[in-house]
PDB file of C-alpha atoms in Angstrom:
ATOM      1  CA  UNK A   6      -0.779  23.405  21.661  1.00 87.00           C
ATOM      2  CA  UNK A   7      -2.923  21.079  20.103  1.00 93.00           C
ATOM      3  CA  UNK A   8      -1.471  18.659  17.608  1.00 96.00           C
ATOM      4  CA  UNK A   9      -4.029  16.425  15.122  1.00 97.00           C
ATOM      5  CA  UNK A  10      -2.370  13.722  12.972  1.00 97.00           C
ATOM      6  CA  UNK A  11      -2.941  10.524  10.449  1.00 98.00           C
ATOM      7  CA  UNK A  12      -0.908   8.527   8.308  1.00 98.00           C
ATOM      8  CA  UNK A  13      -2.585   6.990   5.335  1.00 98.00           C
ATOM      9  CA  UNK A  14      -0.662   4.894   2.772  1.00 98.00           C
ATOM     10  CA  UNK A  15      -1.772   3.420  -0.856  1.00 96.00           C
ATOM     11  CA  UNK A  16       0.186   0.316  -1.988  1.00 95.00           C
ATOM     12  CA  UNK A  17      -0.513   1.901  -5.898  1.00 91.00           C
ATOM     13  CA  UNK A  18      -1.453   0.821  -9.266  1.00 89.00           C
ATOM     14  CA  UNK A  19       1.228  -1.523 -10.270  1.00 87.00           C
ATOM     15  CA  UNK A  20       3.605  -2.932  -7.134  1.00 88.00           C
ATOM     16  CA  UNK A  21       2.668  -5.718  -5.365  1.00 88.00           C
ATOM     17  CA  UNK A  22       4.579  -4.856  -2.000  1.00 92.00           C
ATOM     18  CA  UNK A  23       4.458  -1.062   0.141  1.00 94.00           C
ATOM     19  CA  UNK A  24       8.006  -0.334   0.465  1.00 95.00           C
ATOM     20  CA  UNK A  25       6.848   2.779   2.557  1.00 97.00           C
ATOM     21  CA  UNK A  26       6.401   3.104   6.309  1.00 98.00           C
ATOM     22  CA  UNK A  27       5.247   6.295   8.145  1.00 98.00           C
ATOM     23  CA  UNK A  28       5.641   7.354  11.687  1.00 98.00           C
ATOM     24  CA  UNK A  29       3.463  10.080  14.012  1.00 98.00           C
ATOM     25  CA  UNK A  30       4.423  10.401  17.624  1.00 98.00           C
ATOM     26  CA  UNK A  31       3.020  12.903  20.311  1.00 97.00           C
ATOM     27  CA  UNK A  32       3.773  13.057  23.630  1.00 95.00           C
ATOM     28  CA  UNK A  33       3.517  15.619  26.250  1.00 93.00           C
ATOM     29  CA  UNK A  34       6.415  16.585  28.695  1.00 91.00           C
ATOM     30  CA  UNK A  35       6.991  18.147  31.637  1.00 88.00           C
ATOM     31  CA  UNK A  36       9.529  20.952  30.866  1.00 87.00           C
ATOM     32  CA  UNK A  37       8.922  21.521  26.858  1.00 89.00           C
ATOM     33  CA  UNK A  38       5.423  21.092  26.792  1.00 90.00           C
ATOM     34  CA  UNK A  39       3.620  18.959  24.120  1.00 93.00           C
ATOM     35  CA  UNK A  40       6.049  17.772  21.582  1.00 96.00           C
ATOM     36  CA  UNK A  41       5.442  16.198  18.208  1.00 98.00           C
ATOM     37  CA  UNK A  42       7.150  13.826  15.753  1.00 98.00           C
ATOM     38  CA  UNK A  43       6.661  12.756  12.058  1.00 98.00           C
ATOM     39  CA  UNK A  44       8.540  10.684   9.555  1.00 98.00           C
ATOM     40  CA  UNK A  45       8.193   8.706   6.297  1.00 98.00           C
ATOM     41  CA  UNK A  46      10.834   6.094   4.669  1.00 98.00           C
ATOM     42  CA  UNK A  47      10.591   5.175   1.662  1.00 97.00           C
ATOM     43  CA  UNK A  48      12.148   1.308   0.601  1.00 95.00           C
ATOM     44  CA  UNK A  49      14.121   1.467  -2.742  1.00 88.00           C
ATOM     45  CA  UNK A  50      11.901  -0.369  -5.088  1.00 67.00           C
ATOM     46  CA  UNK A  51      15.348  -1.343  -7.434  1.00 64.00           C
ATOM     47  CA  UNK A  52      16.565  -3.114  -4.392  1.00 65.00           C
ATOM     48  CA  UNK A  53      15.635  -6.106  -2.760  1.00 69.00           C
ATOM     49  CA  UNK A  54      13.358  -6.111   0.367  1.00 85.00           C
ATOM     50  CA  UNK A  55      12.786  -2.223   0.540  1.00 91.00           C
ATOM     51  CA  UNK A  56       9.888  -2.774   2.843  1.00 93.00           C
ATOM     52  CA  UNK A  57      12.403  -4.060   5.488  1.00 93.00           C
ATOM     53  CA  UNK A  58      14.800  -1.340   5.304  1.00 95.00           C
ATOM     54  CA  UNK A  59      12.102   0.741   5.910  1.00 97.00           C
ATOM     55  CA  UNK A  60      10.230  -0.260   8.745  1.00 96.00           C
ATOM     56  CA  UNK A  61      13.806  -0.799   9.964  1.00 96.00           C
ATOM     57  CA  UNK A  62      14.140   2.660  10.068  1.00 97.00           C
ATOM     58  CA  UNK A  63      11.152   3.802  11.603  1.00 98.00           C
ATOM     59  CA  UNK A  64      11.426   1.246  14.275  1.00 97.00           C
ATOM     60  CA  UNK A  65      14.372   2.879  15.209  1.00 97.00           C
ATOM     61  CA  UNK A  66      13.346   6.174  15.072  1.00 97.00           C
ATOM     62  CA  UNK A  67       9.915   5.215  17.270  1.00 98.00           C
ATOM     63  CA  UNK A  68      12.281   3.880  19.816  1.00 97.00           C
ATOM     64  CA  UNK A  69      14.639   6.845  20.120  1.00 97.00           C
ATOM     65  CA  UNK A  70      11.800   9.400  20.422  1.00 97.00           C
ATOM     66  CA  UNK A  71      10.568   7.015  23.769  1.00 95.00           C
ATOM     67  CA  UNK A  72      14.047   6.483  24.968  1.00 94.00           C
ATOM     68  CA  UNK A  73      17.019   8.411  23.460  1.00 94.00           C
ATOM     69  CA  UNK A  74      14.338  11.911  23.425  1.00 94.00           C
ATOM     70  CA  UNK A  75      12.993  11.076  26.506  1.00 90.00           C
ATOM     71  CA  UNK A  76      16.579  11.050  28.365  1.00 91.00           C
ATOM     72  CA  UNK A  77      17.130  14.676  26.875  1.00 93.00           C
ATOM     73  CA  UNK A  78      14.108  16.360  29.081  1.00 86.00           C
ATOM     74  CA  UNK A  79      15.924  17.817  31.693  1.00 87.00           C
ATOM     75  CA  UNK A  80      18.365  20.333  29.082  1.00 90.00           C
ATOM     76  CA  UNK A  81      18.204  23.998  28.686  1.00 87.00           C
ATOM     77  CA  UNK A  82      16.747  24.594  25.134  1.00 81.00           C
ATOM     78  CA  UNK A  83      19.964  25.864  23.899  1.00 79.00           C
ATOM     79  CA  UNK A  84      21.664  22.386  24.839  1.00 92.00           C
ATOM     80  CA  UNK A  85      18.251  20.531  23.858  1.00 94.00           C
ATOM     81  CA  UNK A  86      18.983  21.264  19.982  1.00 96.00           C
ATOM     82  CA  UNK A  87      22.574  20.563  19.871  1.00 96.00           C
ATOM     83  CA  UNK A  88      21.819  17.095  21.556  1.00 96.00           C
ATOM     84  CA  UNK A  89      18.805  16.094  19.443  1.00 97.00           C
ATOM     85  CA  UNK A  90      21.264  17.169  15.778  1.00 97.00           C
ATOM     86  CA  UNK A  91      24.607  15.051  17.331  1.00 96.00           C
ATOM     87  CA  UNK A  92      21.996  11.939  18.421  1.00 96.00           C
ATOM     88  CA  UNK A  93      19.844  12.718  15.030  1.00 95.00           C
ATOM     89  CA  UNK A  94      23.175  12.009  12.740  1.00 95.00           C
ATOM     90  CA  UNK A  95      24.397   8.960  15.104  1.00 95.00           C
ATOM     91  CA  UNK A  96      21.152   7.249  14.665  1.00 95.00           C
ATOM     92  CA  UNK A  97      20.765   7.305  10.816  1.00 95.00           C
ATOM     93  CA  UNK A  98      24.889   6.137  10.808  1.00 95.00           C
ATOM     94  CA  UNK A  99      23.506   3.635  13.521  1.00 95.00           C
ATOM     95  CA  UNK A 100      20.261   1.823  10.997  1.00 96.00           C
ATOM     96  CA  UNK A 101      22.664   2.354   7.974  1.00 96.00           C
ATOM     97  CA  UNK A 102      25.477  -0.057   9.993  1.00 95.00           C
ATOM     98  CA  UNK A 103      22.032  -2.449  10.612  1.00 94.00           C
ATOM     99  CA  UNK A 104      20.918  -2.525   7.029  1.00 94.00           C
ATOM    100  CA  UNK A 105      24.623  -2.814   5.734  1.00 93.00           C
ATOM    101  CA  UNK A 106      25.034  -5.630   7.783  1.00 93.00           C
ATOM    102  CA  UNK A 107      21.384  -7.314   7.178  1.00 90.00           C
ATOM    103  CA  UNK A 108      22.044  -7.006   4.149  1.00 89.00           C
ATOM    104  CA  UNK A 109      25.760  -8.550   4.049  1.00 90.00           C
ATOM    105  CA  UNK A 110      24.637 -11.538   5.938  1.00 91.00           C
ATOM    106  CA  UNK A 111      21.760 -12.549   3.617  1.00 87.00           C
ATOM    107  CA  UNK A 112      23.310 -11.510   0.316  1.00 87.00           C
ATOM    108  CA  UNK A 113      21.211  -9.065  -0.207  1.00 86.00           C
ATOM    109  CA  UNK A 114      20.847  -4.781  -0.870  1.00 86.00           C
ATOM    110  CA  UNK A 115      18.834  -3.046   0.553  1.00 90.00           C
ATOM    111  CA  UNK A 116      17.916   0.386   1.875  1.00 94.00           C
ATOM    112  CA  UNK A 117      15.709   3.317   2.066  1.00 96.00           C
ATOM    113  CA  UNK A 118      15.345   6.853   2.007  1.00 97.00           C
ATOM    114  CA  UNK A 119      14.540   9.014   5.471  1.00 98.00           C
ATOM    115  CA  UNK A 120      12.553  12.369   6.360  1.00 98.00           C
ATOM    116  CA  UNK A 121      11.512  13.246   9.440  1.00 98.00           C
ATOM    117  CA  UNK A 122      10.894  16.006  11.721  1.00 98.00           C
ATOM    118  CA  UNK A 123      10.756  17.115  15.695  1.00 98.00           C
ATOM    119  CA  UNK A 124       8.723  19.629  16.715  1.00 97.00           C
ATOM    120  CA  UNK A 125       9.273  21.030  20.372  1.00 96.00           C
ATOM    121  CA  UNK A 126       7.309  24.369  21.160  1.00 94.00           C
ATOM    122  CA  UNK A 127       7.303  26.413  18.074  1.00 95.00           C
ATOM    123  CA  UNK A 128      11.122  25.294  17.008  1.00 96.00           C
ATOM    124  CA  UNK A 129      11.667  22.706  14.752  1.00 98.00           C
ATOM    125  CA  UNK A 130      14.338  20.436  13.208  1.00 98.00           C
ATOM    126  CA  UNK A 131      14.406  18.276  10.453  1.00 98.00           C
ATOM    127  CA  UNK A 132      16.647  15.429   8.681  1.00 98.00           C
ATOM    128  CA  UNK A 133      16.458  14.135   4.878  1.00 98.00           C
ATOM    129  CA  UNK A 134      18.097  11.181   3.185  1.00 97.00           C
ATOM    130  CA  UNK A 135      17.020  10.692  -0.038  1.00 96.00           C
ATOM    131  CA  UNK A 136      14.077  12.092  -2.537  1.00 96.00           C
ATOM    132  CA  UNK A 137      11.235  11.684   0.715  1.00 98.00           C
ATOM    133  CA  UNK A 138       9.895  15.303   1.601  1.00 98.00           C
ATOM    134  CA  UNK A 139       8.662  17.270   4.669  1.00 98.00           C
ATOM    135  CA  UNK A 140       6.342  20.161   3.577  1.00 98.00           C
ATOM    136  CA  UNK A 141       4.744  23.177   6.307  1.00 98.00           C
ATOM    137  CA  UNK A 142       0.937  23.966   4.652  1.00 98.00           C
ATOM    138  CA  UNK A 143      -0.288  27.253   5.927  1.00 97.00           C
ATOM    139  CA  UNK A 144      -3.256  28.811   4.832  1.00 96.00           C
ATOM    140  CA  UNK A 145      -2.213  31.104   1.920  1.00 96.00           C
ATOM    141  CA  UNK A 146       1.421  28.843   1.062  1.00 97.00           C
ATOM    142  CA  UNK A 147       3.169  25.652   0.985  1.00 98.00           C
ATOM    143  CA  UNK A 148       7.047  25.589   2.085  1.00 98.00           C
ATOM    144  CA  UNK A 149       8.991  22.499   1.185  1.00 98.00           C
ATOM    145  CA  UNK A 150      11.382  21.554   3.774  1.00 98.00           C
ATOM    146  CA  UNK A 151      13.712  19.563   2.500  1.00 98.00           C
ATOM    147  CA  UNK A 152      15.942  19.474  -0.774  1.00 96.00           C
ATOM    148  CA  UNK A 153      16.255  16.279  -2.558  1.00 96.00           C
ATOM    149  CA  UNK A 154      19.839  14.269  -3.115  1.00 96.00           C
ATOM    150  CA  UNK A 155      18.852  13.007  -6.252  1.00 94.00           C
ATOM    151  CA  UNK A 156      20.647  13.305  -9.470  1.00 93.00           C
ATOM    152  CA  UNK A 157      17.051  14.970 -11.130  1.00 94.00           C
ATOM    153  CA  UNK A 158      17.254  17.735  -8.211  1.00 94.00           C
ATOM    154  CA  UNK A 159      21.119  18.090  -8.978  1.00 93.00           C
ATOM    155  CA  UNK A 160      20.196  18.707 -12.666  1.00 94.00           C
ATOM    156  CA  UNK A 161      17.060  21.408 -11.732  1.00 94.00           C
ATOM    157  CA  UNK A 162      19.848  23.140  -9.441  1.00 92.00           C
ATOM    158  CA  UNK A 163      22.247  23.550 -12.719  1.00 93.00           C
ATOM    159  CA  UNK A 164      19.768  24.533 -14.886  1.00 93.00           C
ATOM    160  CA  UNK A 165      20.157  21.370 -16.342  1.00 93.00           C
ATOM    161  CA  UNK A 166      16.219  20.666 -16.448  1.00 92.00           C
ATOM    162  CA  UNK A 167      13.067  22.359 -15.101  1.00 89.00           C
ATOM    163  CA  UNK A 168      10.460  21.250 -12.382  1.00 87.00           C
ATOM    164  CA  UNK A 169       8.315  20.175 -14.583  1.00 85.00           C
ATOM    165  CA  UNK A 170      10.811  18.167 -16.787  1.00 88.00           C
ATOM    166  CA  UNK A 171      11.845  15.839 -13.893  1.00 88.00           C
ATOM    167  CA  UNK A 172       8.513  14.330 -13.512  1.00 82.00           C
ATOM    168  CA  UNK A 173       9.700  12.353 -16.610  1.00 84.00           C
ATOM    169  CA  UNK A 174      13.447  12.150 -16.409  1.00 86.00           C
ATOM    170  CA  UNK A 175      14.357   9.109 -17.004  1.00 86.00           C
ATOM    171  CA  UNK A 176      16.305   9.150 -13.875  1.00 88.00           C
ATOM    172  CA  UNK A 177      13.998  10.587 -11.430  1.00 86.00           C
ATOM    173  CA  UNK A 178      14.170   7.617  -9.122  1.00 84.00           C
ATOM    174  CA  UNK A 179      18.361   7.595  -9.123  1.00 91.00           C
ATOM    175  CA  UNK A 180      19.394   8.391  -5.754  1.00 93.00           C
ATOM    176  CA  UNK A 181      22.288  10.578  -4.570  1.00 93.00           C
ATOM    177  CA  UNK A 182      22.467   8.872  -1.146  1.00 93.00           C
ATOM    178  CA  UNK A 183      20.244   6.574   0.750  1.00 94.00           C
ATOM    179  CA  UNK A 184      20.581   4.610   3.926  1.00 96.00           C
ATOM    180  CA  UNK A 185      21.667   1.065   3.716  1.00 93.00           C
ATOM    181  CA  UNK A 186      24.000   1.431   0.504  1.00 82.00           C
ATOM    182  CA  UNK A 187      26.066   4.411   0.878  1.00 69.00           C
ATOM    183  CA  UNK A 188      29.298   3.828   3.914  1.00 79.00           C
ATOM    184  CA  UNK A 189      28.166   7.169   5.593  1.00 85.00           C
ATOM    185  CA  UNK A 190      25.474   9.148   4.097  1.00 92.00           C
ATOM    186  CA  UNK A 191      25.563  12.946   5.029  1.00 94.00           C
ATOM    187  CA  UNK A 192      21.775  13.918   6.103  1.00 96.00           C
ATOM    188  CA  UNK A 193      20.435  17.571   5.663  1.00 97.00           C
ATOM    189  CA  UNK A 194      19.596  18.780   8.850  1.00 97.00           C
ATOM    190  CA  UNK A 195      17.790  22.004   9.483  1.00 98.00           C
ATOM    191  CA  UNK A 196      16.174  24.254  12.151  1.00 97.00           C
ATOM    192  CA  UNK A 197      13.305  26.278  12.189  1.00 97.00           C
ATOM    193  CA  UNK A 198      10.645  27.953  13.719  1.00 97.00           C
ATOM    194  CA  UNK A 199       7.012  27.681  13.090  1.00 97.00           C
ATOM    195  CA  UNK A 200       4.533  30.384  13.168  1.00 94.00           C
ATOM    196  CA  UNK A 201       0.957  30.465  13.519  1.00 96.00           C
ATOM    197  CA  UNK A 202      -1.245  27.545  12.760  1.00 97.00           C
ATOM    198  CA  UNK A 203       0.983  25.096  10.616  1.00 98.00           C
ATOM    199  CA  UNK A 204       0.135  21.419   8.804  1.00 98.00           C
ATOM    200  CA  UNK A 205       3.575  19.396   8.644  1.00 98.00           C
ATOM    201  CA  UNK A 206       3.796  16.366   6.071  1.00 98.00           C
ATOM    202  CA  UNK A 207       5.894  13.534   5.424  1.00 98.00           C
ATOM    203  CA  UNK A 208       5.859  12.288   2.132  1.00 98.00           C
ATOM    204  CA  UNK A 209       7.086   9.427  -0.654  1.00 98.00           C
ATOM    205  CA  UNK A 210       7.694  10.424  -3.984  1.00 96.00           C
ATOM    206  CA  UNK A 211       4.827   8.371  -5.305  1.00 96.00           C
ATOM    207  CA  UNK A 212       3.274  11.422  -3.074  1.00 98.00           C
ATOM    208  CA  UNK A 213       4.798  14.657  -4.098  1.00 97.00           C
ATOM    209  CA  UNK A 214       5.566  13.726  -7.158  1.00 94.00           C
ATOM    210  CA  UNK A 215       2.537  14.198  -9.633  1.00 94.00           C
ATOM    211  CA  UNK A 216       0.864  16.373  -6.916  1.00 97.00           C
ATOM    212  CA  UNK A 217       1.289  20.509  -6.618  1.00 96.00           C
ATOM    213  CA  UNK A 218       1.414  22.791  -4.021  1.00 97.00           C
ATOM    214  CA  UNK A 219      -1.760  24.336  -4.876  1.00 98.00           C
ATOM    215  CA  UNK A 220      -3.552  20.733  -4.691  1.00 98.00           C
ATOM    216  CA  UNK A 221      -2.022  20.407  -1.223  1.00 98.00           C
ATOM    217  CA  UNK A 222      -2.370  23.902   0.064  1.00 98.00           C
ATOM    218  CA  UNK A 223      -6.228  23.357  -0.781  1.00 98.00           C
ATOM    219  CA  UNK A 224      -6.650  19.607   0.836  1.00 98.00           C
ATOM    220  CA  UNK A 225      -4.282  20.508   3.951  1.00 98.00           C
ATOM    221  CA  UNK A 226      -3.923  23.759   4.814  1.00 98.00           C
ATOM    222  CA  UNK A 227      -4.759  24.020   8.642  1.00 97.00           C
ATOM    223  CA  UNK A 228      -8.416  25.380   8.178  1.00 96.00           C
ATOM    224  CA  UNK A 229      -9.254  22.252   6.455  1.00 95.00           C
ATOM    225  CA  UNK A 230      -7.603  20.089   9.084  1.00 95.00           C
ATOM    226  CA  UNK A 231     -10.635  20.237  11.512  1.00 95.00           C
ATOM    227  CA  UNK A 232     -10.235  16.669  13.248  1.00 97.00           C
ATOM    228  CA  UNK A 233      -8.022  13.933  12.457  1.00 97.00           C
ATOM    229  CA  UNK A 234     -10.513  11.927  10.386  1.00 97.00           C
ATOM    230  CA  UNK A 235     -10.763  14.926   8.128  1.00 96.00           C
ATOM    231  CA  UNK A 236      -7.090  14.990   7.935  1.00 97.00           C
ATOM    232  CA  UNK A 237      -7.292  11.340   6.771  1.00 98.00           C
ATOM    233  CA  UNK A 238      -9.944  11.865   4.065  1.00 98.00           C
ATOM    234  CA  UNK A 239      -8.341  14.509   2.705  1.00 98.00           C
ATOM    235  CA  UNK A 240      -4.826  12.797   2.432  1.00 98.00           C
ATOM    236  CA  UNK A 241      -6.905   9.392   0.890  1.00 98.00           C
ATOM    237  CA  UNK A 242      -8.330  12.357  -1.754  1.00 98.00           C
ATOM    238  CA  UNK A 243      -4.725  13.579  -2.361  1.00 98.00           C
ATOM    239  CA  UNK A 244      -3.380   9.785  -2.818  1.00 98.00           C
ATOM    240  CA  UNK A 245      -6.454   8.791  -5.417  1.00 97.00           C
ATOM    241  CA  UNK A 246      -5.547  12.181  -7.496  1.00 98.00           C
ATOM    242  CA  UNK A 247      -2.007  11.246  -7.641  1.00 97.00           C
ATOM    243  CA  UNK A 248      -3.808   7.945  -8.444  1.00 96.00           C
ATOM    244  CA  UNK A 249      -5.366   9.590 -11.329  1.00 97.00           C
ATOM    245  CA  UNK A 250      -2.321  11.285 -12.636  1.00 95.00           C
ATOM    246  CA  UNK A 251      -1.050   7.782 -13.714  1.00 94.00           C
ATOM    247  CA  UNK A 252       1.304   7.500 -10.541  1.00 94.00           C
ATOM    248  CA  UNK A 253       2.563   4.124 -10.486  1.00 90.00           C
ATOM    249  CA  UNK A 254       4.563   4.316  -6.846  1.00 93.00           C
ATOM    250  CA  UNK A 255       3.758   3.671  -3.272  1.00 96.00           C
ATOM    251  CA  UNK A 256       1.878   6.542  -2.003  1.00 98.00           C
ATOM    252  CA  UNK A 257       2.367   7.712   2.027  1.00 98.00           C
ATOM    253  CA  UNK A 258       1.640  10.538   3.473  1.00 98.00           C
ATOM    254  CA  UNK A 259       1.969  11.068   7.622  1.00 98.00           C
ATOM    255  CA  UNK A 260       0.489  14.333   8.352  1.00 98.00           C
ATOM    256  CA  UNK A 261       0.701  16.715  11.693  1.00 98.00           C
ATOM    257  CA  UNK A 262      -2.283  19.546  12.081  1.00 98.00           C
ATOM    258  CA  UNK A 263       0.082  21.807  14.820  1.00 97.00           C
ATOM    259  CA  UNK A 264      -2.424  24.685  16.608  1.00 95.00           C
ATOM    260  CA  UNK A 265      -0.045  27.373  17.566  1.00 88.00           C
TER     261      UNK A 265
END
C-alpha cells in the first residue's frame, strides 16, 4: 500500500491564536503491513487556552501510536481491534483526567474536541468527540465518518432544522461533549473497511463547515491526490474557499491519499 499525506492549517480571518492541531503518522510493521494514522483537535475557542488542550491531545495520541500501538504487533487481527477500541476509550478518559486537572490547578477551562482514525490493511477504526470530522473521498462520492455531538446535529436528527440551516444556528458551535469539561465523555467509535483507492480527512469545523462534498470530492478525490505536495495545494485551495465563504474559524485539514 502506498499512503501520501499533508496537514495544512489557516489561523483565519478574525482569531489571533490556532486552537487546532493535526496529526499524520505512517509506519510500516512487520506482521500488518504499512499502517496509517490521522487526527485533528480542535481547541474550544469560548474557553481559555484551547490551543493547549489541543496539542495536549495530539501529543498523546502521537505517543500511543509509537508506544501503546507498537506493543499490540504481535495479536491476531481479531484480538488487534478489540485492543486498539478498549486502549482507544482509556486514552481519551486518560487526556480528559490531564486537561481536568491542568485546568483545576491554574483556574482555568479548557478543552477540545477529537477525531481521529487508524488504518491497518484495508480495516479501519475511528473515534469522535465533538463537532471535528473524518471524511473517505473516493472518486465518484464523499462518506462522512463521523456524526457530530452537537446540539445543531441533535436538532437536524429531529427534524428540528435542515443542513443547510445549521450553518447559521445560532448555536452551531455549542458542544454536546468535549474533552477537558465533561467527567467522562462517551466517544463514537466505529469500524470499517476501505475499498479501492480511498482519501481520508481530518477536519475542524472552520473546515467542513462552509465547504460541500462536491467541493471536496473535486479537490481530493484520490485521482487528484498525485503526490503529497498536490495534496497540500489542493487542501490550501479548499481552506482559501472556505476563506471566501466568510468563514471566520481556524481552518485544519490533515489528509491521508491510501492506494489500495
Amino acid at each position: 500500500m502506498k499512503v501520501k499525506a499533508c496537514i495544512y492549517t489557516d489561523v483565519g480571518q478574525t482569531r489571533n491564536i490556532n486552537q487546532d492541531s493535526a496529526l499524520v503518522k505512517v509506519a510500516n510493521t512487520r506482521n500488518h503491513g504499512r499502517i496509517s494514522f490521522v487526527a485533528v483537535c480542535d481547541g474550544m475557542g469560548g474557553l481559555s487556552r484551547g490551543e493547549v488542550a489541543s496539542c495536549k491531545a495530539i501529543r498523546t495520541l502521537e505517543s500511543w501510536f509509537h508506544e501503546e500501538l507498537s506493543l499490540m504487533q504481535n495479536m491476531s487481527e481479531s484480538e488487534l481491534w478489540d485492543a486498539i477500541e478498549s486502549s482507544f476509550v482509556r486514552m481519551i478518559s486518560r487526556i480528559n483526567g490531564d486537561l481536568r486537572r491542568y485546568g483545576k490547578h491554574r483556574g482555568l477551562q479548557l478543552g477540545t474536541t477529537l477525531t481521529a482514525l487508524l488504518q491497518i490493511g484495508n480495516k479501519y477504526m475511528s473515534v469522535n468527540v465533538g463537532d471535528s470530522r473524518l471524511y473517505a473521498i473516493k472518486s465518484r462520492e464523499v462518506v462522512r465518518l463521523t456524526r457530530d455531538q452537537s446540539l445543531v446535529q441533535d436538532k437536524i436528527d429531529k427534524g428540528m432544522i435542515t443542513e443547510s440551516q445549521a450553518i447559521n444556528d445560532q448555536e452551531k458551535s455549542v458542544l454536546l461533549q468535549c474533552i477537558g469539561t465533561s467527567h467522562a465523555p462517551v466517544p463514537e467509535v466505529k469500524r470499517g473497511t476501505i475499498e479501492g483507492n480511498t482519501t481520508i480527512i481530518a477536519c475542524s469545523d472552520g473546515f467542513w463547515r462552509t465547504l460541500s462534498a462536491e467541493d471536496m470530492r473535486t479537490k481530493l478525490c484520490p485521482q487528484m491526490c498525485i503526490t503529497d505536495a498536490d495534496m497540500l495545494d489542493q487542501c490550501k485551495k479548499l481552506a482559501n474557499l472556505a476563506i471566501s465563504r466568510n468563514e471566520e474559524d481556524n481552518i485544519s485539514v490533515a489528509a491521508m491519499c491510501l492506494e489500495m
